[in-house]
Short mmCIF file of C-alpha atoms in Angstrom, two decimals:
data_model
loop_
_atom_site.label_atom_id
_atom_site.label_comp_id
_atom_site.label_asym_id
_atom_site.label_seq_id
_atom_site.Cartn_x
_atom_site.Cartn_y
_atom_site.Cartn_z
CA MET S 1 11.23 -21.99 51.25
CA SER S 2 14.53 -22.42 52.95
CA SER S 3 15.29 -21.04 56.34
CA PRO S 4 18.77 -19.94 57.42
CA THR S 5 20.91 -22.67 58.88
CA SER S 6 24.07 -22.22 60.87
CA LEU S 7 26.00 -24.04 58.17
CA THR S 8 25.21 -21.60 55.38
CA GLU S 9 25.65 -18.65 57.69
CA THR S 10 29.22 -19.63 58.53
CA ARG S 11 30.21 -20.87 55.09
CA HIS S 12 29.10 -17.80 53.25
CA SER S 13 30.35 -15.06 55.49
CA SER S 14 31.08 -12.39 52.94
CA PRO S 15 33.24 -9.26 52.99
CA VAL S 16 30.43 -7.24 51.40
CA PRO S 17 28.08 -5.49 53.83
CA ARG S 18 25.32 -7.88 54.84
CA ARG S 19 21.76 -7.04 55.50
CA ASP S 20 20.31 -8.13 58.84
CA ALA S 21 18.36 -10.94 57.28
CA LYS S 22 18.25 -12.76 53.98
CA PRO S 23 16.28 -10.79 51.37
CA LYS S 24 12.91 -12.35 50.70
CA LEU S 25 12.67 -13.14 47.00
CA ALA S 26 9.75 -13.89 44.69
CA VAL S 27 10.05 -14.93 41.06
CA TYR S 28 6.98 -15.11 38.88
CA TRP S 29 6.21 -15.74 35.22
CA THR S 30 3.41 -14.12 33.28
CA GLY S 31 3.22 -14.47 29.47
CA SER S 32 6.60 -16.15 29.25
CA CYS S 33 8.39 -18.95 27.42
CA GLY S 34 10.11 -20.16 30.58
CA GLY S 35 13.55 -19.16 29.36
CA CYS S 36 13.90 -16.44 31.98
CA ASP S 37 13.39 -18.92 34.82
CA VAL S 38 16.12 -21.11 33.35
CA SER S 39 18.44 -18.15 32.75
CA PHE S 40 19.47 -17.99 36.43
CA LEU S 41 21.59 -21.06 35.80
CA GLU S 42 23.69 -18.99 33.38
CA VAL S 43 25.69 -17.61 36.28
CA GLY S 44 27.13 -21.09 36.92
CA GLU S 45 28.24 -22.16 40.38
CA ALA S 46 27.47 -18.71 41.77
CA ILE S 47 23.81 -19.73 41.74
CA VAL S 48 24.50 -21.92 44.80
CA GLU S 49 25.77 -18.94 46.72
CA VAL S 50 22.91 -16.71 45.55
CA LEU S 51 20.24 -19.23 46.52
CA SER S 52 21.78 -19.73 49.93
CA ARG S 53 21.67 -16.03 50.64
CA VAL S 54 18.06 -15.31 49.74
CA GLU S 55 14.82 -16.64 51.11
CA ILE S 56 12.52 -17.79 48.35
CA VAL S 57 8.94 -17.06 49.34
CA PHE S 58 7.26 -17.59 45.97
CA TRP S 59 8.63 -19.08 42.74
CA PRO S 60 6.21 -21.35 40.85
CA ALA S 61 8.94 -22.81 38.62
CA LEU S 62 11.00 -23.89 41.62
CA VAL S 63 8.97 -24.28 44.79
CA ASP S 64 5.39 -25.21 45.52
CA ALA S 65 3.41 -22.22 46.64
CA LYS S 66 -0.09 -21.20 45.70
CA ARG S 67 -1.61 -17.88 44.95
CA SER S 68 -3.41 -18.12 48.30
CA ASP S 69 -0.02 -18.30 50.06
CA LEU S 70 0.94 -15.08 48.35
CA GLU S 71 -2.37 -13.45 49.22
CA ALA S 72 -1.84 -14.35 52.89
CA LEU S 73 1.43 -12.41 53.10
CA PRO S 74 1.36 -8.96 54.68
CA PRO S 75 1.83 -5.99 52.29
CA GLY S 76 5.45 -5.15 51.57
CA SER S 77 6.74 -8.35 53.13
CA ILE S 78 8.59 -9.52 50.01
CA ASP S 79 11.82 -7.60 49.47
CA VAL S 80 12.19 -8.14 45.74
CA ALA S 81 9.82 -9.69 43.21
CA LEU S 82 11.23 -10.59 39.80
CA ILE S 83 8.54 -10.81 37.15
CA ASN S 84 9.29 -12.22 33.73
CA GLY S 85 6.96 -12.40 30.74
CA VAL S 86 4.55 -10.09 28.98
CA ILE S 87 1.21 -9.05 30.49
CA ARG S 88 -1.18 -10.81 28.15
CA THR S 89 -4.14 -12.05 30.23
CA GLU S 90 -6.32 -10.64 33.00
CA GLU S 91 -4.68 -13.13 35.34
CA ASN S 92 -1.18 -11.83 34.42
CA ALA S 93 -2.29 -8.33 35.36
CA GLU S 94 -3.91 -9.50 38.63
CA MET S 95 -0.78 -11.38 39.68
CA ALA S 96 1.46 -8.42 38.83
CA LYS S 97 -0.72 -6.16 40.98
CA LEU S 98 -0.77 -8.70 43.81
CA LEU S 99 3.02 -8.96 43.75
CA ARG S 100 3.31 -5.18 43.63
CA ALA S 101 1.23 -4.92 46.81
CA LYS S 102 3.28 -7.55 48.62
CA SER S 103 6.74 -6.38 47.51
CA LYS S 104 9.09 -3.52 48.30
CA TYR S 105 10.70 -3.67 44.84
CA ILE S 106 9.43 -4.96 41.52
CA VAL S 107 11.96 -6.07 38.90
CA ALA S 108 11.00 -6.43 35.25
CA TYR S 109 13.13 -9.46 34.40
CA GLY S 110 13.75 -10.10 30.71
CA ALA S 111 12.73 -8.42 27.47
CA CYS S 112 9.00 -9.31 27.68
CA ALA S 113 8.43 -7.68 31.06
CA HIS S 114 10.76 -4.84 30.07
CA LEU S 115 9.48 -3.89 26.58
CA GLY S 116 6.80 -6.40 25.63
CA GLY S 117 9.26 -8.76 23.97
CA VAL S 118 8.51 -11.10 21.09
CA PRO S 119 4.91 -11.84 22.27
CA SER S 120 4.03 -8.16 21.94
CA LEU S 121 4.57 -8.38 18.16
CA ALA S 122 1.00 -9.73 18.29
CA ASP S 123 -0.06 -6.17 19.07
CA ARG S 124 -0.03 -5.54 15.34
CA TRP S 125 -3.51 -7.00 15.56
CA GLY S 126 -6.35 -6.56 18.02
CA LYS S 127 -7.54 -9.26 20.42
CA GLU S 128 -10.58 -10.13 18.30
CA GLU S 129 -8.46 -10.50 15.15
CA ILE S 130 -6.10 -12.87 16.97
CA PHE S 131 -9.00 -15.02 18.18
CA ARG S 132 -10.45 -15.11 14.67
CA GLU S 133 -7.11 -16.07 13.13
CA VAL S 134 -6.26 -18.78 15.67
CA PHE S 135 -9.65 -20.31 16.47
CA GLY S 136 -11.76 -19.36 13.49
CA LYS S 137 -15.33 -18.22 13.74
CA GLY S 138 -17.42 -19.12 16.74
CA PHE S 139 -14.78 -19.01 19.45
CA ARG S 140 -15.86 -17.25 22.59
CA PRO S 141 -13.44 -16.73 25.43
CA GLY S 142 -15.41 -17.88 28.44
CA PRO S 143 -16.53 -21.05 30.18
CA PRO S 144 -17.49 -24.00 27.97
CA PRO S 145 -21.26 -24.57 27.60
CA GLY S 146 -22.74 -25.95 30.80
CA ALA S 147 -19.72 -25.17 32.96
CA ASN S 148 -19.72 -22.67 35.77
CA GLY S 149 -17.91 -19.33 35.59
CA GLU S 150 -14.99 -20.68 37.61
CA ALA S 151 -14.00 -22.94 34.74
CA ALA S 152 -13.37 -20.02 32.40
CA LEU S 153 -9.86 -19.35 31.19
CA PRO S 154 -8.67 -15.84 31.98
CA ASP S 155 -9.57 -13.49 29.16
CA LEU S 156 -6.91 -11.91 26.98
CA LEU S 157 -6.24 -8.22 27.46
CA ASP S 158 -6.69 -5.99 24.41
CA ALA S 159 -2.91 -6.00 23.94
CA ALA S 160 0.22 -7.77 25.19
CA VAL S 161 1.85 -5.04 27.26
CA PRO S 162 5.09 -4.55 29.19
CA LEU S 163 4.95 -4.81 32.98
CA GLU S 164 5.28 -1.05 33.47
CA ASP S 165 1.89 -0.56 31.81
CA VAL S 166 0.26 -2.41 34.72
CA VAL S 167 2.34 -1.70 37.82
CA ARG S 168 5.16 0.60 38.87
CA VAL S 169 8.50 -1.03 38.03
CA ASP S 170 11.58 -0.24 40.15
CA TYR S 171 14.30 -2.18 38.37
CA VAL S 172 14.89 -3.83 35.01
CA VAL S 173 17.17 -6.76 34.30
CA PRO S 174 16.90 -6.78 30.50
CA GLY S 175 17.67 -9.44 27.90
CA CYS S 176 16.13 -12.38 26.11
CA PRO S 177 16.90 -14.04 28.42
CA PRO S 178 19.02 -11.80 30.66
CA PRO S 179 22.70 -12.66 30.10
CA ALA S 180 24.94 -13.87 32.94
CA PRO S 181 26.87 -10.60 33.47
CA LEU S 182 23.64 -8.67 34.09
CA ILE S 183 22.14 -11.33 36.38
CA SER S 184 25.37 -11.18 38.39
CA ARG S 185 25.25 -7.40 38.43
CA PHE S 186 21.73 -7.51 39.85
CA PHE S 187 22.36 -10.12 42.54
CA GLY S 188 25.66 -8.47 43.40
CA ALA S 189 23.83 -5.23 44.15
CA LEU S 190 21.01 -6.98 46.00
CA LEU S 191 23.18 -9.17 48.22
CA GLY S 192 25.74 -6.43 48.70
CA GLY S 193 22.99 -4.18 50.03
CA GLU S 194 23.88 -1.62 47.37
CA MET S 195 20.80 -1.36 45.24
CA PRO S 196 20.79 1.82 43.14
CA GLU S 197 18.07 4.43 43.36
CA PRO S 198 15.04 3.25 41.35
CA PRO S 199 14.17 3.35 38.54
CA HIS S 200 17.28 1.65 37.27
CA VAL S 201 18.13 -0.63 34.36
CA PHE S 202 20.84 -3.20 35.08
CA ALA S 203 22.63 -2.73 31.74
CA ASN S 204 24.97 -0.18 30.19
CA VAL S 205 23.91 3.29 29.17
CA LYS S 206 26.36 3.10 26.25
CA ALA S 207 25.67 1.15 23.09
CA LEU S 208 26.68 -2.44 22.51
CA CYS S 209 29.22 -1.32 19.86
CA GLU S 210 31.34 0.15 22.69
CA GLU S 211 32.10 -3.33 24.03
CA CYS S 212 32.04 -5.19 20.71
CA GLN S 213 35.46 -6.54 19.73
CA ARG S 214 34.80 -6.34 16.00
CA VAL S 215 36.66 -3.72 13.98
CA ARG S 216 34.76 -0.71 12.65
CA HIS S 217 36.04 1.46 9.83
CA ASP S 218 35.50 5.20 9.70
CA ASP S 219 34.31 5.28 6.11
CA ARG S 220 31.93 2.39 6.53
CA ARG S 221 28.95 2.00 4.24
CA ILE S 222 26.63 -0.81 3.22
CA GLU S 223 26.36 -1.89 -0.42
CA ARG S 224 24.21 -4.94 0.25
CA ILE S 225 21.91 -6.25 2.97
CA VAL S 226 22.12 -9.95 3.81
CA ARG S 227 20.48 -12.24 6.35
CA PRO S 228 22.49 -14.39 8.79
CA HIS S 229 21.79 -17.67 6.98
CA GLU S 230 23.07 -16.29 3.67
CA VAL S 231 26.67 -15.56 4.62
CA LEU S 232 29.57 -16.75 6.71
CA PRO S 233 30.67 -13.42 8.16
CA ASP S 234 34.28 -12.35 8.42
CA PRO S 235 35.25 -12.96 12.08
CA GLU S 236 36.94 -9.60 12.67
CA THR S 237 34.94 -6.93 10.84
CA CYS S 238 31.83 -5.12 12.09
CA LEU S 239 28.75 -7.12 11.07
CA LEU S 240 26.88 -4.03 9.86
CA GLU S 241 29.71 -3.31 7.43
CA GLN S 242 29.20 -6.81 6.09
CA GLY S 243 25.53 -6.07 5.44
CA LEU S 244 24.04 -7.92 8.42
CA ILE S 245 21.49 -5.77 10.24
CA CYS S 246 23.05 -5.53 13.70
CA MET S 247 21.06 -3.53 16.26
CA GLY S 248 24.25 -2.83 18.23
CA PRO S 249 24.37 0.94 17.57
CA VAL S 250 21.00 1.54 19.26
CA THR S 251 21.07 -1.23 21.89
CA ARG S 252 22.39 -1.13 25.45
CA GLY S 253 25.64 -2.93 26.14
CA GLY S 254 26.25 -5.18 29.12
CA CYS S 255 26.24 -8.67 27.60
CA ASN S 256 29.85 -8.34 26.34
CA ALA S 257 28.49 -8.37 22.77
CA LEU S 258 27.70 -12.05 23.08
CA CYS S 259 25.92 -12.50 19.74
CA PRO S 260 28.26 -10.46 17.49
CA ALA S 261 31.20 -12.36 19.02
CA ALA S 262 29.55 -15.56 17.80
CA GLY S 263 28.94 -14.15 14.32
CA MET S 264 25.27 -13.33 14.85
CA PRO S 265 24.03 -9.74 14.57
CA CYS S 266 22.56 -8.16 17.70
CA THR S 267 18.75 -8.30 17.67
CA GLY S 268 18.36 -5.70 20.39
CA CYS S 269 17.19 -7.76 23.38
CA LEU S 270 18.68 -5.45 26.04
CA GLY S 271 16.52 -2.62 24.77
CA PRO S 272 17.49 0.77 23.37
CA THR S 273 20.05 3.08 24.94
CA PRO S 274 18.50 6.15 26.57
CA GLU S 275 20.02 8.19 23.75
CA ALA S 276 18.48 6.08 20.98
CA GLY S 277 14.95 6.29 22.39
CA ASP S 278 12.78 4.45 19.90
CA PRO S 279 15.09 1.65 18.70
CA GLY S 280 13.22 1.08 15.45
CA THR S 281 13.30 4.59 14.06
CA ALA S 282 16.83 5.11 15.40
CA MET S 283 18.05 2.00 13.57
CA LEU S 284 16.07 2.90 10.46
CA SER S 285 17.86 6.26 10.40
CA ALA S 286 21.25 4.68 10.98
CA LEU S 287 20.69 2.17 8.21
CA ALA S 288 19.50 4.85 5.79
CA SER S 289 22.74 6.76 6.44
CA LEU S 290 24.94 3.70 5.92
CA VAL S 291 23.40 2.39 2.71
CA ARG S 292 25.25 4.24 -0.05
CA PHE S 293 27.77 3.69 -2.79
CA GLU S 294 31.10 5.43 -3.49
CA ASP S 295 29.17 8.60 -4.28
CA GLU S 296 25.63 9.90 -3.81
CA GLY S 297 23.22 11.43 -6.29
CA GLU S 298 20.24 10.82 -8.48
CA GLU S 299 22.03 8.21 -10.59
CA TYR S 300 22.51 6.05 -7.48
CA PHE S 301 18.85 6.08 -6.37
CA PRO S 302 17.88 2.83 -8.14
CA LYS S 303 20.97 1.03 -6.79
CA GLU S 304 20.27 2.25 -3.25
CA ASP S 305 16.63 1.18 -3.52
CA GLY S 306 17.81 -2.26 -4.63
CA VAL S 307 19.89 -2.61 -1.47
CA LEU S 308 17.10 -1.40 0.85
CA GLU S 309 14.61 -3.68 -0.87
CA ALA S 310 16.50 -6.70 0.54
CA LEU S 311 15.47 -5.82 4.10
CA ALA S 312 12.89 -8.56 4.51
CA ASP S 313 10.97 -7.58 7.63
CA PRO S 314 11.60 -4.04 8.92
CA LEU S 315 9.14 -4.31 11.81
CA GLY S 316 10.43 -7.65 13.04
CA THR S 317 14.03 -6.52 12.63
CA PHE S 318 13.71 -3.11 14.26
CA TYR S 319 11.15 -3.93 16.97
CA MET S 320 11.77 -7.61 17.71
CA TYR S 321 11.57 -7.06 21.49
CA SER S 322 10.15 -3.58 21.80
CA PHE S 323 6.96 -3.43 19.76
CA GLY S 324 4.74 -3.42 22.86
CA ARG S 325 6.59 -0.50 24.34
CA PHE S 326 7.15 1.67 21.29
CA ARG S 327 4.73 0.98 18.48
CA ARG S 328 1.63 -0.62 19.89
CA LYS S 329 -1.56 1.12 18.92
CA ARG S 330 -2.59 3.21 21.91
CA MET O 1 -12.05 23.49 7.13
CA ALA O 2 -15.21 23.40 5.09
CA SER O 3 -15.80 19.96 3.75
CA VAL O 4 -17.96 18.78 0.92
CA ASN O 5 -17.75 15.02 1.20
CA GLY O 6 -17.37 15.03 4.98
CA PHE O 7 -13.69 14.16 5.12
CA GLU O 8 -10.91 16.72 5.14
CA PRO O 9 -7.50 15.06 5.54
CA ARG O 10 -5.02 16.51 8.00
CA ILE O 11 -1.49 16.64 6.66
CA VAL O 12 1.61 17.33 8.69
CA ALA O 13 4.20 18.86 6.36
CA PHE O 14 7.89 19.04 7.24
CA LEU O 15 9.43 21.65 4.96
CA CYS O 16 13.13 22.35 4.50
CA ARG O 17 13.84 26.00 5.29
CA TRP O 18 16.16 26.43 2.29
CA CYS O 19 13.79 25.26 -0.43
CA SER O 20 10.33 23.82 0.19
CA TYR O 21 9.40 26.23 2.97
CA ALA O 22 10.46 29.13 0.76
CA GLY O 23 8.50 27.49 -2.06
CA ALA O 24 5.42 27.40 0.16
CA ASP O 25 6.05 31.03 1.03
CA LEU O 26 6.22 31.92 -2.64
CA ALA O 27 2.95 30.12 -3.27
CA GLY O 28 1.45 32.30 -0.54
CA THR O 29 2.89 35.62 -1.68
CA SER O 30 1.92 34.78 -5.27
CA ARG O 31 -1.64 34.25 -3.98
CA LEU O 32 -1.82 30.78 -5.46
CA LYS O 33 -4.73 28.70 -4.27
CA TYR O 34 -4.30 25.27 -2.72
CA PRO O 35 -6.28 23.30 -0.13
CA PRO O 36 -5.74 24.43 3.47
CA ASN O 37 -5.23 20.88 4.77
CA ILE O 38 -1.53 21.07 5.50
CA ILE O 39 0.08 22.04 8.78
CA PRO O 40 3.56 23.23 7.77
CA ILE O 41 6.50 22.72 10.13
CA ARG O 42 9.75 24.40 9.16
CA VAL O 43 12.86 22.25 9.61
CA PRO O 44 16.52 23.19 8.93
CA CYS O 45 16.83 20.36 6.39
CA SER O 46 14.65 17.48 5.25
CA GLY O 47 17.46 15.37 6.76
CA ARG O 48 16.44 16.71 10.18
CA VAL O 49 13.13 14.85 9.97
CA ASP O 50 13.39 12.00 12.45
CA PRO O 51 11.43 8.95 11.24
CA GLN O 52 9.95 8.91 14.73
CA TRP O 53 8.18 12.18 13.98
CA VAL O 54 6.56 10.61 10.93
CA LEU O 55 5.27 7.62 12.90
CA GLU O 56 4.17 9.84 15.75
CA ALA O 57 2.21 12.07 13.37
CA PHE O 58 0.33 9.04 12.06
CA GLU O 59 -0.21 7.64 15.56
CA ARG O 60 -1.69 10.96 16.61
CA GLY O 61 -4.16 10.91 13.80
CA ALA O 62 -2.52 12.66 10.83
CA ASP O 63 -3.99 11.35 7.57
CA GLY O 64 -0.85 12.17 5.63
CA VAL O 65 2.74 13.24 6.20
CA PHE O 66 4.52 15.38 3.63
CA ILE O 67 8.25 15.95 3.51
CA GLY O 68 9.58 18.69 1.27
CA GLY O 69 13.30 18.76 0.49
CA CYS O 70 15.75 20.29 -1.98
CA HIS O 71 16.27 18.85 -5.42
CA PRO O 72 19.10 16.30 -5.69
CA GLY O 73 22.40 18.15 -5.73
CA ASP O 74 20.93 21.27 -4.09
CA CYS O 75 21.03 20.29 -0.39
CA HIS O 76 22.46 23.10 1.72
CA TYR O 77 24.16 20.41 3.82
CA VAL O 78 25.33 18.42 0.76
CA SER O 79 23.58 15.09 1.40
CA GLY O 80 20.70 15.59 3.88
CA ASN O 81 18.07 15.03 1.23
CA TYR O 82 19.73 11.79 0.08
CA LYS O 83 19.54 10.39 3.60
CA THR O 84 15.91 11.47 3.85
CA ARG O 85 15.11 9.72 0.60
CA ARG O 86 16.53 6.43 1.88
CA ARG O 87 14.66 6.83 5.17
CA VAL O 88 11.44 7.34 3.27
CA VAL O 89 12.12 4.18 1.23
CA LEU O 90 12.50 2.22 4.50
CA LEU O 91 9.52 3.91 6.14
CA LYS O 92 7.36 2.98 3.15
CA LYS O 93 8.36 -0.64 3.77
CA LEU O 94 7.59 -0.37 7.50
CA LEU O 95 4.26 1.51 7.29
CA PRO O 96 2.20 -1.34 5.76
CA GLN O 97 3.36 -3.59 8.60
CA LEU O 98 1.88 -1.02 10.98
CA GLY O 99 -1.39 -1.03 9.05
CA ILE O 100 -0.75 2.34 7.38
CA GLU O 101 -0.87 2.78 3.60
CA PRO O 102 2.57 3.87 2.33
CA GLU O 103 0.88 6.41 0.03
CA ARG O 104 0.13 8.49 3.12
CA LEU O 105 3.80 9.44 3.26
CA ARG O 106 5.05 11.64 0.46
CA LEU O 107 8.48 13.03 -0.28
CA GLU O 108 8.84 15.78 -2.88
CA TRP O 109 11.68 17.95 -4.09
CA ILE O 110 10.49 21.55 -4.25
CA SER O 111 12.83 24.49 -4.72
CA ALA O 112 12.38 28.05 -3.45
CA THR O 113 11.22 29.18 -6.90
CA GLU O 114 8.61 26.47 -7.32
CA GLY O 115 5.60 28.04 -5.61
CA GLN O 116 3.40 26.82 -8.44
CA ARG O 117 4.68 23.29 -8.06
CA PHE O 118 4.15 23.39 -4.29
CA ALA O 119 0.50 24.34 -4.71
CA GLN O 120 0.04 21.67 -7.36
CA VAL O 121 1.68 18.88 -5.31
CA VAL O 122 -0.35 19.72 -2.19
CA THR O 123 -3.58 19.79 -4.22
CA GLU O 124 -2.73 16.38 -5.68
CA PHE O 125 -1.82 14.90 -2.27
CA VAL O 126 -5.07 16.13 -0.68
CA ARG O 127 -7.08 14.61 -3.53
CA GLU O 128 -5.30 11.26 -3.13
CA LEU O 129 -5.82 11.25 0.64
CA LYS O 130 -9.51 11.98 0.19
CA GLU O 131 -9.71 8.87 -1.96
CA LEU O 132 -7.84 6.83 0.67
CA GLY O 133 -10.09 8.09 3.45
CA PRO O 134 -9.25 8.75 7.09
CA ILE O 135 -6.27 7.00 8.61
CA VAL O 136 -7.02 3.63 10.13
CA ALA O 137 -4.64 1.98 12.56
CA GLY O 138 -5.10 -1.68 13.36
CA GLY O 139 -8.64 -1.68 12.01
CA ASP O 140 -9.82 1.35 13.98
CA ALA O 141 -10.20 4.84 12.56
CA LEU O 142 -8.50 7.52 14.60
CA ARG O 143 -10.14 10.81 15.35
CA VAL O 144 -8.38 13.83 16.72
CA THR O 145 -10.49 16.08 18.91
CA ARG O 146 -10.08 19.84 19.02
CA ASP O 147 -7.98 19.68 22.19
CA GLY O 148 -5.55 17.27 20.53
CA GLN O 149 -6.76 14.03 22.12
CA VAL O 150 -6.67 10.97 19.90
CA GLN O 151 -9.74 8.81 20.09
CA ILE O 152 -10.40 5.48 18.46
CA GLU O 153 -13.57 5.47 16.47
CA ARG O 154 -15.36 2.14 16.88
#
């Protein structure tokens, strides 16, 4: 909880329009792996400047503040609250609602808050099934025998849901975790006093392929499907053409095609482009169009089926980060 | 829908306007009998069927989804039916992961002259779906009310 000092005020006089005071910032994690909290360091030395120009009022990973401190704040007194993680427990939902009440803007930070993320793949099963699988018979969520109600762990919600299912979300900084260019884009807008009209996603509207440096061919088709550990991909050619399932065609750009540049297919962490809509069915369609041989017809059906058969896990491939948003049982 | 055993499956049928829809029409004009469980939707080509529609139909309580396309080589748009076939192969891999039996999705080639075949295929599909029972998603049976609301039957 830093307060402005004359030193930082003079050192960081900036040409961009300044707000009257430092924006009050909250960062909170719900059902999260912690990677999002670490991701801020991705921007490098700029983090020093960013931290000096905001006032942190609540950030459990960084400063000591209790829920009661947050409760004591007047409504709307936090300028921006960044929430990362999926909403999995009753407590997650309570905290999201509390932050909503205390904040002018809520930012879904990272794939879990944005679309449910990897934890929402658990939504293939109901809460009871998950308890049965993990704890076996006899587990009851609730206080241990003899303990008072206060000792109870917060109960799981029926599903692991994205933040927007619980509170109104103004902005999204997507990614797993959000990549440096998008974190910079967000803080640039915030500190420059040029936040766009909500709702807004801090990533490109166009697909990742638009910024990918790999070469695509017009007559591309897929004659085999392979997984990343099975091949050493050619460094120049489009990964899809090489049979690696790259979610690039249906995923927002903005990360500078970080993974494809390193030889790994895009897994879709920035979420689908507005045009793609449901990333899973959009990618399924794209893949079905690409898998073919030099000609099409009945005689090629068995060969085509053989190629498609090699797709090991359609759900995990197509909905790795977006199951909670797009396919969860409602 | 009168029902004998208490369960009448609801089938959403996407029919290509060049072949299967005309086939269904022929079945009608020929006064062929087949179960009234299908809700036909005419599409310009079986290739127009977005996989999202298939999943949405199941999520909204359809017990089966039927796609009718032209025989191989007969597609009005050359290769729409080939793309559909590959989509169906992938969908049938995805459906079990969503807790939906792949048999609930059926792709058939039916030409404009095959009214008889249309009636026969629909009859067969309805019988199979009756054996499978109502659609269950994630362990809960879905019920569609008259006003189109989907309810989970506990």
